[in-house]
Coordinates of C-alpha atoms and ligand atoms in Angstrom, one line a residue:
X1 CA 20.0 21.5 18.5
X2 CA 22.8 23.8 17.8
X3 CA 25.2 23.2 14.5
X4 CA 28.0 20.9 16.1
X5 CA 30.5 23.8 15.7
X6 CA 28.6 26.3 18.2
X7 CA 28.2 23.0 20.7
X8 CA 30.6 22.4 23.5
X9 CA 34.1 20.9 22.1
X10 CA 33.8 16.8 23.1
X11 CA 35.3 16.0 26.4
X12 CA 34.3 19.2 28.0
X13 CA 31.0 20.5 29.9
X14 CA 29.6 23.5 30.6
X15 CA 29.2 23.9 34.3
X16 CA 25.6 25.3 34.3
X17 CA 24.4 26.5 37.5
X18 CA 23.2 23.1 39.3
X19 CA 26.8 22.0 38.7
X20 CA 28.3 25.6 39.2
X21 CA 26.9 25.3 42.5
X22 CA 28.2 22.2 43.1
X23 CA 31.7 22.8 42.6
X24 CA 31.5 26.2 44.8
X25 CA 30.2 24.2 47.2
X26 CA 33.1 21.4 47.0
X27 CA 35.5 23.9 47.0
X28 CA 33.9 25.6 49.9
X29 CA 34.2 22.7 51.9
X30 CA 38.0 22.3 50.3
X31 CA 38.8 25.7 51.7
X32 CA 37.8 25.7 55.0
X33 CA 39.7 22.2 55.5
X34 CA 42.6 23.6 53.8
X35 CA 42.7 26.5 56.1
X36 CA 42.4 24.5 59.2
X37 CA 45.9 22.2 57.9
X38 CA 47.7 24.9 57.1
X39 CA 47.5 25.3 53.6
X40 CA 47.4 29.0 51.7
X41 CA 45.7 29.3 47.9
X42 CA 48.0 29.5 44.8
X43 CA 46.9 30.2 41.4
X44 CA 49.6 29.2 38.7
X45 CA 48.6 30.3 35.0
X46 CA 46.6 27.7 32.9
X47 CA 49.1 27.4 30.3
X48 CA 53.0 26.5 31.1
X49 CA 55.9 26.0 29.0
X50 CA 55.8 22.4 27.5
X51 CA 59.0 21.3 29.3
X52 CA 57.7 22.0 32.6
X53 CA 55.4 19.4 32.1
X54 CA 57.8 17.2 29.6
X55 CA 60.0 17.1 32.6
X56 CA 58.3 16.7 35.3
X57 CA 55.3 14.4 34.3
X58 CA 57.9 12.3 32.5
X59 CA 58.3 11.5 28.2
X60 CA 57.5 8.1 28.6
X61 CA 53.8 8.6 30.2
X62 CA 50.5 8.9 28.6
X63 CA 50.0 12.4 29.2
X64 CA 53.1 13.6 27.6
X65 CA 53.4 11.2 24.8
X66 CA 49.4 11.5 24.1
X67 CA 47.3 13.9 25.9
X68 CA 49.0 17.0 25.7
X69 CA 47.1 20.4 24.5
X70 CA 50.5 22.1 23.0
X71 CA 51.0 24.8 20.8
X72 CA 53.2 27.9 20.0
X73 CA 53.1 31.0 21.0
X74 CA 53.6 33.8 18.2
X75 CA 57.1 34.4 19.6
X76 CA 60.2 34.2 17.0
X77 CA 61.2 31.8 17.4
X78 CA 57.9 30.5 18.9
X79 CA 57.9 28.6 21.9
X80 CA 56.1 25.7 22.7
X81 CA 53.2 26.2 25.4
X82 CA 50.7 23.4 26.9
X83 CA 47.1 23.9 28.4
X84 CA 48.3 22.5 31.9
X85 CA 47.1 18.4 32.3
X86 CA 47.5 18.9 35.9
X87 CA 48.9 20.9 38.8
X88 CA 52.0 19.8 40.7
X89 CA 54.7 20.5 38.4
X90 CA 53.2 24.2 37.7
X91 CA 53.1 24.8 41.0
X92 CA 57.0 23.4 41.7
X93 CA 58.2 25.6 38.8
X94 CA 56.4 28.3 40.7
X95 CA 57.5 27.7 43.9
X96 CA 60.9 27.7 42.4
X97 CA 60.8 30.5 40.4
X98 CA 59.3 32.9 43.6
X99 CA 61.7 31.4 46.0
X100 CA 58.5 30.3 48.3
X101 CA 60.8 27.1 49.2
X102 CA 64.5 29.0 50.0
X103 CA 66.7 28.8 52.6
X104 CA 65.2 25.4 53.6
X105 CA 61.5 27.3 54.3
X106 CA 58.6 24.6 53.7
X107 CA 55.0 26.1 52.0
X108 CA 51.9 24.2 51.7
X109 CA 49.8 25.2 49.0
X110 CA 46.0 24.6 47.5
X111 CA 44.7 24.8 44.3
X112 CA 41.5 24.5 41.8
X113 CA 40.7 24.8 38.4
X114 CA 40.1 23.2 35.1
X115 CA 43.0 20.6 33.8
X116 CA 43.3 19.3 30.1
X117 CA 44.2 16.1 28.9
X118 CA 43.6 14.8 25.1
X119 CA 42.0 11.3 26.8
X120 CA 38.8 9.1 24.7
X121 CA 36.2 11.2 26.6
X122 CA 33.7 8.7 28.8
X123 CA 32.0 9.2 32.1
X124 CA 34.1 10.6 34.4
X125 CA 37.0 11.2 32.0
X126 CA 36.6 14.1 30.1
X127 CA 39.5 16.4 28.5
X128 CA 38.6 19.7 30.2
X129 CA 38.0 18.3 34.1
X130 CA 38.0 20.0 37.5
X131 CA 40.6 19.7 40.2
X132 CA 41.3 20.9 43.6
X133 CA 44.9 19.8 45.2
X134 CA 47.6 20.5 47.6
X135 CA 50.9 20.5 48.0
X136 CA 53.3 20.3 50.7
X137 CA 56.8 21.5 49.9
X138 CA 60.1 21.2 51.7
X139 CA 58.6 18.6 54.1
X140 CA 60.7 14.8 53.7
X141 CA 59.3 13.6 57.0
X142 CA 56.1 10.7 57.1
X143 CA 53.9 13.0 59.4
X144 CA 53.3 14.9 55.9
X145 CA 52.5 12.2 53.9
X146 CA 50.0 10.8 56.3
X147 CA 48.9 14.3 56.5
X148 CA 47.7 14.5 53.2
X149 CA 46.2 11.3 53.2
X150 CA 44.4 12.4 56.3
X151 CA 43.3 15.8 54.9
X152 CA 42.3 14.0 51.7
X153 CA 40.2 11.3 53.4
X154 CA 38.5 13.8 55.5
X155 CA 38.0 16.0 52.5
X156 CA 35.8 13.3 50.8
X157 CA 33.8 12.9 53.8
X158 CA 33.5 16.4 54.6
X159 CA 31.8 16.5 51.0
X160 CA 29.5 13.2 51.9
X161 CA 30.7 10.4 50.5
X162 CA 30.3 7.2 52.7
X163 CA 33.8 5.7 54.3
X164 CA 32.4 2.4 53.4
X165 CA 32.0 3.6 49.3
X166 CA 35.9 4.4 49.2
X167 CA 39.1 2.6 49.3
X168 CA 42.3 4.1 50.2
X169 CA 45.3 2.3 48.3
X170 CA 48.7 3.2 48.9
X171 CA 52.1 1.9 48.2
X172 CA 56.0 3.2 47.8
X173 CA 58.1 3.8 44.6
X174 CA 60.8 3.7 46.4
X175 CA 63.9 6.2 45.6
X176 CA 66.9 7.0 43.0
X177 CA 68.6 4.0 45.8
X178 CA 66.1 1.5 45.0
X179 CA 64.6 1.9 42.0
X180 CA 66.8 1.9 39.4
X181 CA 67.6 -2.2 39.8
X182 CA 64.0 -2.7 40.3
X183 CA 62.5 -0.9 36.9
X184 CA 66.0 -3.2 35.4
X185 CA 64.1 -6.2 37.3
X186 CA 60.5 -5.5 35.8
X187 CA 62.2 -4.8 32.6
X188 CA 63.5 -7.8 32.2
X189 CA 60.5 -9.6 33.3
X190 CA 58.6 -7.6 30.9
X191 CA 61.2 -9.2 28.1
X192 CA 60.0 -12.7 29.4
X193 CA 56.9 -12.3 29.6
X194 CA 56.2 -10.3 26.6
X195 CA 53.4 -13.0 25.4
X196 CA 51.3 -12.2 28.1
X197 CA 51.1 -8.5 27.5
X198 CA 49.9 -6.0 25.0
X199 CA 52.3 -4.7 22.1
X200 CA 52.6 -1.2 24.4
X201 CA 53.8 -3.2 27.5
X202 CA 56.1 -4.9 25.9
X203 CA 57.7 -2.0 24.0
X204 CA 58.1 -0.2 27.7
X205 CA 60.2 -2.6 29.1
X206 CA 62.7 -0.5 26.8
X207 CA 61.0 3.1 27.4
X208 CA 59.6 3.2 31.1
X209 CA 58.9 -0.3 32.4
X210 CA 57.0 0.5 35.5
X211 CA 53.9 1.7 33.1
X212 CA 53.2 -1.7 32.5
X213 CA 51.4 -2.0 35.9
X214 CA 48.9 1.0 34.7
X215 CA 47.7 -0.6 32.0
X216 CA 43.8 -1.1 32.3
X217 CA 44.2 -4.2 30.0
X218 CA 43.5 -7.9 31.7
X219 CA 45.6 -9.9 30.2
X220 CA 48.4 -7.2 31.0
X221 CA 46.5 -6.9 34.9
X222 CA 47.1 -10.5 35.2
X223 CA 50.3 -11.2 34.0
X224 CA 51.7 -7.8 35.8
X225 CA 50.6 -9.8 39.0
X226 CA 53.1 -11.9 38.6
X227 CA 56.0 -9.0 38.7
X228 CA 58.6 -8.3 41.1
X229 CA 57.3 -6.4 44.0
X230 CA 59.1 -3.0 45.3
X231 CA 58.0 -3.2 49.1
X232 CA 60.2 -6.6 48.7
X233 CA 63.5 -4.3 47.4
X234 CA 63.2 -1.4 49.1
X235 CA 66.5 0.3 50.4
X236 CA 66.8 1.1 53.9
X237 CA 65.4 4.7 54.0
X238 CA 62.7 3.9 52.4
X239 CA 61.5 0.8 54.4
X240 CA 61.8 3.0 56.9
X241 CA 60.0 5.9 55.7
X242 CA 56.9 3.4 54.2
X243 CA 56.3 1.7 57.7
X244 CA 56.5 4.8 59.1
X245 CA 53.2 6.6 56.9
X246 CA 51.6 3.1 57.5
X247 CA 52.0 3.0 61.8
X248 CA 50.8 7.3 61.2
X249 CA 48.0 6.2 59.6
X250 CA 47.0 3.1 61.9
X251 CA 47.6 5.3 64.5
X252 CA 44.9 8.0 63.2
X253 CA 42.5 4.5 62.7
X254 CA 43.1 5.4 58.8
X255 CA 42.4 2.2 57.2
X256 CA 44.0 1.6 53.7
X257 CA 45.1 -1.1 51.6
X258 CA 48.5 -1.7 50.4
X259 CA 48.5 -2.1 46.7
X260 CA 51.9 -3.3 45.0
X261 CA 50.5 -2.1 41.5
X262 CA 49.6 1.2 42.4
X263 CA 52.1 3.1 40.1
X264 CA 50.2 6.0 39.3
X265 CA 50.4 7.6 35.9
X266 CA 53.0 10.0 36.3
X267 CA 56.9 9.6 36.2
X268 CA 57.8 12.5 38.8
X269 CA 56.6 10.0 41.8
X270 CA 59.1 8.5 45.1
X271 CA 58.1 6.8 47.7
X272 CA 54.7 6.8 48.9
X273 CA 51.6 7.3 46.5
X274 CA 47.9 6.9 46.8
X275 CA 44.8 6.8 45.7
X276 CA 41.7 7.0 46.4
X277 CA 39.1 4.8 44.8
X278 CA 35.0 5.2 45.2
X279 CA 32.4 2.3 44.4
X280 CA 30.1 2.2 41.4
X281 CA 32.0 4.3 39.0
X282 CA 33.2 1.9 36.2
X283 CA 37.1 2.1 35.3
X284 CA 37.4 5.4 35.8
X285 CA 36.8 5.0 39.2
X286 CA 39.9 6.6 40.9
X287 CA 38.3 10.4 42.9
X288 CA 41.6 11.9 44.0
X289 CA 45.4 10.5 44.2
X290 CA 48.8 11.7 44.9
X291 CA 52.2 10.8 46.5
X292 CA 55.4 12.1 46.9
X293 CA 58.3 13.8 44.3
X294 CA 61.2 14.5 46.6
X295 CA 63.3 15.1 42.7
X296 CA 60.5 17.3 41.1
X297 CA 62.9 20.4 42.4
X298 CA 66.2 19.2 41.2
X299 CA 64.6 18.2 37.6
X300 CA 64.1 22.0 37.5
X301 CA 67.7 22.9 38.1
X302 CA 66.2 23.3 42.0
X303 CA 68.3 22.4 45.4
X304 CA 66.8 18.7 46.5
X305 CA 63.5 20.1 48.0
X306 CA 61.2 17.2 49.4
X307 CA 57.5 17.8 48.4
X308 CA 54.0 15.9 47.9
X309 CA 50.4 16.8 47.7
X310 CA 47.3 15.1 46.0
X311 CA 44.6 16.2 44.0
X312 CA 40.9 15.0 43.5
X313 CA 38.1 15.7 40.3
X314 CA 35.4 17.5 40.5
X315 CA 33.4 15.0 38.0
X316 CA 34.3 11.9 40.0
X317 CA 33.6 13.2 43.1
X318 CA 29.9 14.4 41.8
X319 CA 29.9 10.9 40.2
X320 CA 30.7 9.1 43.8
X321 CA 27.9 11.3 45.5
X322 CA 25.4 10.6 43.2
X323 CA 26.3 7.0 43.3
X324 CA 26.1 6.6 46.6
X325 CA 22.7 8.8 46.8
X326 CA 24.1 11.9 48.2
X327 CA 22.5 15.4 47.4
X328 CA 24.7 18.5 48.0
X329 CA 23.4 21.3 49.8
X330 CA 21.1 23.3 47.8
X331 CA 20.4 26.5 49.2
X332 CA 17.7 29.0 48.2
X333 CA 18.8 31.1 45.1
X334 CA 16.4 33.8 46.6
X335 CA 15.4 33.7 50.5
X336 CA 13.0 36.6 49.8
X337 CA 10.9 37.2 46.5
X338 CA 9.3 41.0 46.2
X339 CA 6.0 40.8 44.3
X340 CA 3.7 42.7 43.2
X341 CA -0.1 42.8 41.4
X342 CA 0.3 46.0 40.4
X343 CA 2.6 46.8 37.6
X344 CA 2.9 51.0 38.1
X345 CA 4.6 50.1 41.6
X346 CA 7.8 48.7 39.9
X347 CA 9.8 51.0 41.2
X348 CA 8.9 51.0 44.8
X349 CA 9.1 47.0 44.4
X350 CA 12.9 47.6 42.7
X351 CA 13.2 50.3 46.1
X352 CA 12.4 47.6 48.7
X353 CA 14.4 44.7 47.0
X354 CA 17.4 47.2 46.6
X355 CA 17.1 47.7 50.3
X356 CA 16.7 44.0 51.5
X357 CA 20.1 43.4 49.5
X358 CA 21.6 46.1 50.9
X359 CA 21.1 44.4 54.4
X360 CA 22.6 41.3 52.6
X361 CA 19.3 39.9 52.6
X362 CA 19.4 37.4 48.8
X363 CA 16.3 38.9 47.4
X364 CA 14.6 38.8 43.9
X365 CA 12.0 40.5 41.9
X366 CA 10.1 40.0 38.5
X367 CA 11.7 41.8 35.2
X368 CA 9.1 40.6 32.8
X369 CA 5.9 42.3 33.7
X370 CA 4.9 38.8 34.6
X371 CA 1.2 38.2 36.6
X372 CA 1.3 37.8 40.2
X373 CA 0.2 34.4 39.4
X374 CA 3.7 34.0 37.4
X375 CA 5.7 35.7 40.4
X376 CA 4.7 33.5 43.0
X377 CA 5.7 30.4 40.9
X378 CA 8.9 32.3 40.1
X379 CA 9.6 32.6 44.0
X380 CA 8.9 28.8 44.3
X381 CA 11.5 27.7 42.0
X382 CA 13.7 30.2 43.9
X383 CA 13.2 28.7 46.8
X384 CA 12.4 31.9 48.9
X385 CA 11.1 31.5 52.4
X386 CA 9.4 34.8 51.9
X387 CA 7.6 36.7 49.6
X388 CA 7.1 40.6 50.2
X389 CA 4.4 42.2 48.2
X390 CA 4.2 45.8 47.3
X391 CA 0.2 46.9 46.8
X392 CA -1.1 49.9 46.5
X393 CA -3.4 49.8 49.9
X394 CA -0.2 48.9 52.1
X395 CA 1.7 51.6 50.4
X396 CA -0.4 54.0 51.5
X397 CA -0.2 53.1 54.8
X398 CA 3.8 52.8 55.0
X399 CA 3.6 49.1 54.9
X400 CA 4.1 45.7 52.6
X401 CA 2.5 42.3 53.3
X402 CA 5.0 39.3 54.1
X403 CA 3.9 36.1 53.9
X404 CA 5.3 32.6 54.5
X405 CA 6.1 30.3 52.1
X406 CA 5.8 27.4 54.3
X407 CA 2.6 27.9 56.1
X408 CA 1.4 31.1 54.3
X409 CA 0.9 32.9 57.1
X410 CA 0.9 36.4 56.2
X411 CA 1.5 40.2 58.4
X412 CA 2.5 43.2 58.0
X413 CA 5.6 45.1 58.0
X414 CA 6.4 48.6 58.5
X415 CA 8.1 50.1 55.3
X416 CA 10.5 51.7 58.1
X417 CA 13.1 49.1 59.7
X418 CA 11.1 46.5 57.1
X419 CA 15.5 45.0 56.8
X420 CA 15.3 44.0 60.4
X421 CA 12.1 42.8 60.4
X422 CA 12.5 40.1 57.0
X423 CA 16.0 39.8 58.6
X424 CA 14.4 38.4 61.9
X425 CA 12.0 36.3 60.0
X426 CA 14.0 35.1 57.9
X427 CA 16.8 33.9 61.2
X428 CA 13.5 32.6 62.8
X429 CA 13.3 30.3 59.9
X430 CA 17.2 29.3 58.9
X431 CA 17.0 28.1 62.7
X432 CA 13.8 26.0 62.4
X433 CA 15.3 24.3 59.4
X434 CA 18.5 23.9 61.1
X435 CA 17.2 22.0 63.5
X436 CA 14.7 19.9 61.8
X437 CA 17.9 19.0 59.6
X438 CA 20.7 18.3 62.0
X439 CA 18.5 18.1 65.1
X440 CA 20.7 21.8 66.2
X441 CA 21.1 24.8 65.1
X442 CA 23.9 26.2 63.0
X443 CA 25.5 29.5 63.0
X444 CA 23.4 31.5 60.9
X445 CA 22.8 30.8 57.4
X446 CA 24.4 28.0 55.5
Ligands
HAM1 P1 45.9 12.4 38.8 O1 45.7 11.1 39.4 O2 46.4 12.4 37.4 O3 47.0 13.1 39.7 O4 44.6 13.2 38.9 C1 44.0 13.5 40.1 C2 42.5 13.3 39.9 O5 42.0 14.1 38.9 C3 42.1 11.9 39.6 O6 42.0 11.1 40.7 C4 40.7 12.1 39.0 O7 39.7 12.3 40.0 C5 40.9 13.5 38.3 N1 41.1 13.3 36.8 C6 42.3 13.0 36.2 N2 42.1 12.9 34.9 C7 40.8 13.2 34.6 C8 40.0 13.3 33.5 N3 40.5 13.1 32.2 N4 38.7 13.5 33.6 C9 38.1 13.7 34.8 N5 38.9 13.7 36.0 C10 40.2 13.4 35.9 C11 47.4 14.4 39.4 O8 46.9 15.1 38.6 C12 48.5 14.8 40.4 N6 49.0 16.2 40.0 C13 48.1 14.7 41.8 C14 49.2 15.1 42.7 C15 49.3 16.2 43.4 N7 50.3 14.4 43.1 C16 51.0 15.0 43.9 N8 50.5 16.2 44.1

């Protein structure tokens, strides 16, 4: 075992290729759903000045006030930078900054990569994590927010994860209209009921009351029951707006469950939020959330710009599929393996894998002198449908020897036009396991 200082910092992973894969995969699936809503990639940088995120995420949360990567620059005067803890309010100040939301345009955006928070690491919280997200700017209307729900929902089963393993909670936060007597009316209920809760809560009534309802203690969980409800004080606008995302989303057959607690842990939130929560996963058991932030722009010195989006981990959602017993694709890292007994043919064995790649056939071939023995084990753990082999005899003649890993039948192949031969084989076989998988046969490889 490694000395602790050459070992992954705590909190983070490496991504080896199992879980590489994975999350190529997931974000495979992510990209071709994005496309089809709409939504164009965006890459903002992974560090931001610490304001952005001040400002936006809000002083008073957990992120800013404790799970913050900041540092300075070596400016003079230096300025103070933060590894980003997550993607919305990068993506604003972007949006901002390039003008992608002027003149009243709207832009819907994606985006993936790692996030950093300073959190007690644990399964399924870790302080370098995975996320992909969206975000939908300039759009006020309800269509968009049952949008994203929808797109979010059909994300998580696009990637496998059983309808019946998830719950969709959502609720409102209501506006600058509403909200301001209601976090006075929580307050003030926080004041009376101080006894019940944790030193924390009680010191927010004074700092950001509306935190009280995250906190994952019980005694707080059961005495923040007993707090006023938003849905009850809602102004006008956004009754209006809430029913509306709920009769969208009965109307897609979208069921959720209204939850009056559902504050989510960042300040920049109006109106509706969400979440979505997956069985078996302990407390940290929320895969992908979002909402709304029609003031994000404005707390940037922006025009008032509507926007929402939501984002979902990587680790959760591979901690939801394994609970519920899912295996992600795992495709062959090799379709074709190129062996050979004879160690002086190496480079006629490099030759013929060279030109199997070439036709974009994925091909490997041995690099340690290994017996033929060793190769054909190495072309098992590949997964290869095919192995070639290169032998002297063959050679002679202008031809190699496939055979089939399956039923190990074995021809052979002219050297000439060998690409469309292994490609045809090959097709034969992506078909037959096509439809012994799904009962029909794809397009092509998957
Ligand atoms: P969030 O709820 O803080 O929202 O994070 C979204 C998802 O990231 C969570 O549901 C969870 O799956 C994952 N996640 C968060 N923290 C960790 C962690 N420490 N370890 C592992 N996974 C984690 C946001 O980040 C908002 N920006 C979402 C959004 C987009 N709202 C509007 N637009």
């Amino acid at each position: 075992m490694a000395k602790a200082e050459y070992r992954a910092p705590k909190g983070t992973s490496d991504l080896l290729p199992a879980d590489a894969r994975a999350w190529q995969h997931l974000l495979a699936v992510a990209q071709d759903l994005f496309a089809r809503y709409g939504y164009e990639p965006v890459y903002t940088p992974i560090f931001e000045h610490t304001d952005v995120f001040v400002r936006g995420i809000g002083e008073a949360t957990d992120i800013v006030g404790k799970e913050m990567y900041t540092f300075d620059d070596k400016g003079t005067p230096p300025t103070s930078l933060t590894l980003r803890p997550e993607g919305t309010a990068p993506i604003v100040r972007a949006a901002l900054e390039n003008g992608l939301t002027a003149n009243g345009q709207s832009a819907k955006v994606y985006y993936s990569g790692p996030m950093f928070r300073y959190e007690r690491p644990q399964a399924g919280r870790r302080r370098q994590f995975w996320q992909i997200g969206v975000e939908s700017l300039g759009m006020g209307e309800p269509t968009a927010d049952a949008e994203a729900i929808a797109l979010l929902m059909e994300f998580f089963a696009a990637a496998g994860i059983p309808r019946s393993a998830m719950r969709l909670l959502i609720n409102t936060m209501g506006d600058e209209v509403c909200r301001p007597a209601y976090r006075s009316e929580v307050a003030a209920f926080i004041r009376g009921n101080a006894a019940g809760l944790c030193d924390e809560c009680a010191r927010r009534a004074d700092t950001n009351p509306l935190r009280a309802f995250d906190c994952k203690n019980l005694t707080c969980r059961e005495t923040m029951k007993r707090a006023p409800v938003l849905r009850d004080r809602l102004c006008d606008d956004c009754a209006v707006h809430y029913a509306a995302v709920k009769s969208h989303l009965d109307a897609l057959g979208i069921a959720y469950e209204e939850d009056t607690s559902l504050v989510r842990g960042l300040d920049y939130y109006t109106r509706t939020v969400f979440e979505v929560q997956a069985e078996g996963l302990g407390a940290q058991n929320a895969i992908g959330g979002g909402g709304r932030y029609d003031r994000l722009f404005e707390m940037y010195g922006g025009r008032p710009t509507p926007g929402l989006g939501f984002a979902l981990g990587f680790e959760r959602t591979m901690l939801a599929l394994r609970s519920a017993g899912v295996d992600l694709p795992a495709p062959a890292i090799a379709d074709v393996f190129v062996a050979s007994a004879a160690p002086e043919l190496a480079s006629e064995v490099f030759a013929v894998t060279q030109r199997l790649r070439s036709a974009g056939v994925p091909a490997e071939m041995d690099h340690q002198g290994r017996s033929l023995k060793s190769q054909m084990k190495a072309a098992d753990r590949l997964g290869s449908l095919l192995v070639v082999f290169v032998g002297p005899d063959e050679l002679a003649r202008g031809e190699v020897t496939v055979r089939d890993m399956t039923d190990k039948n074995e021809w052979r192949v002219s050297l000439h036009g060998i690409e469309d031969q292994v490609r045809t084989a090959l097709f034969e076989r992506y078909l037959a396991r096509d439809v012994a998988v799904s009962g029909t046969p794809s397009e092509g490889r998957s």
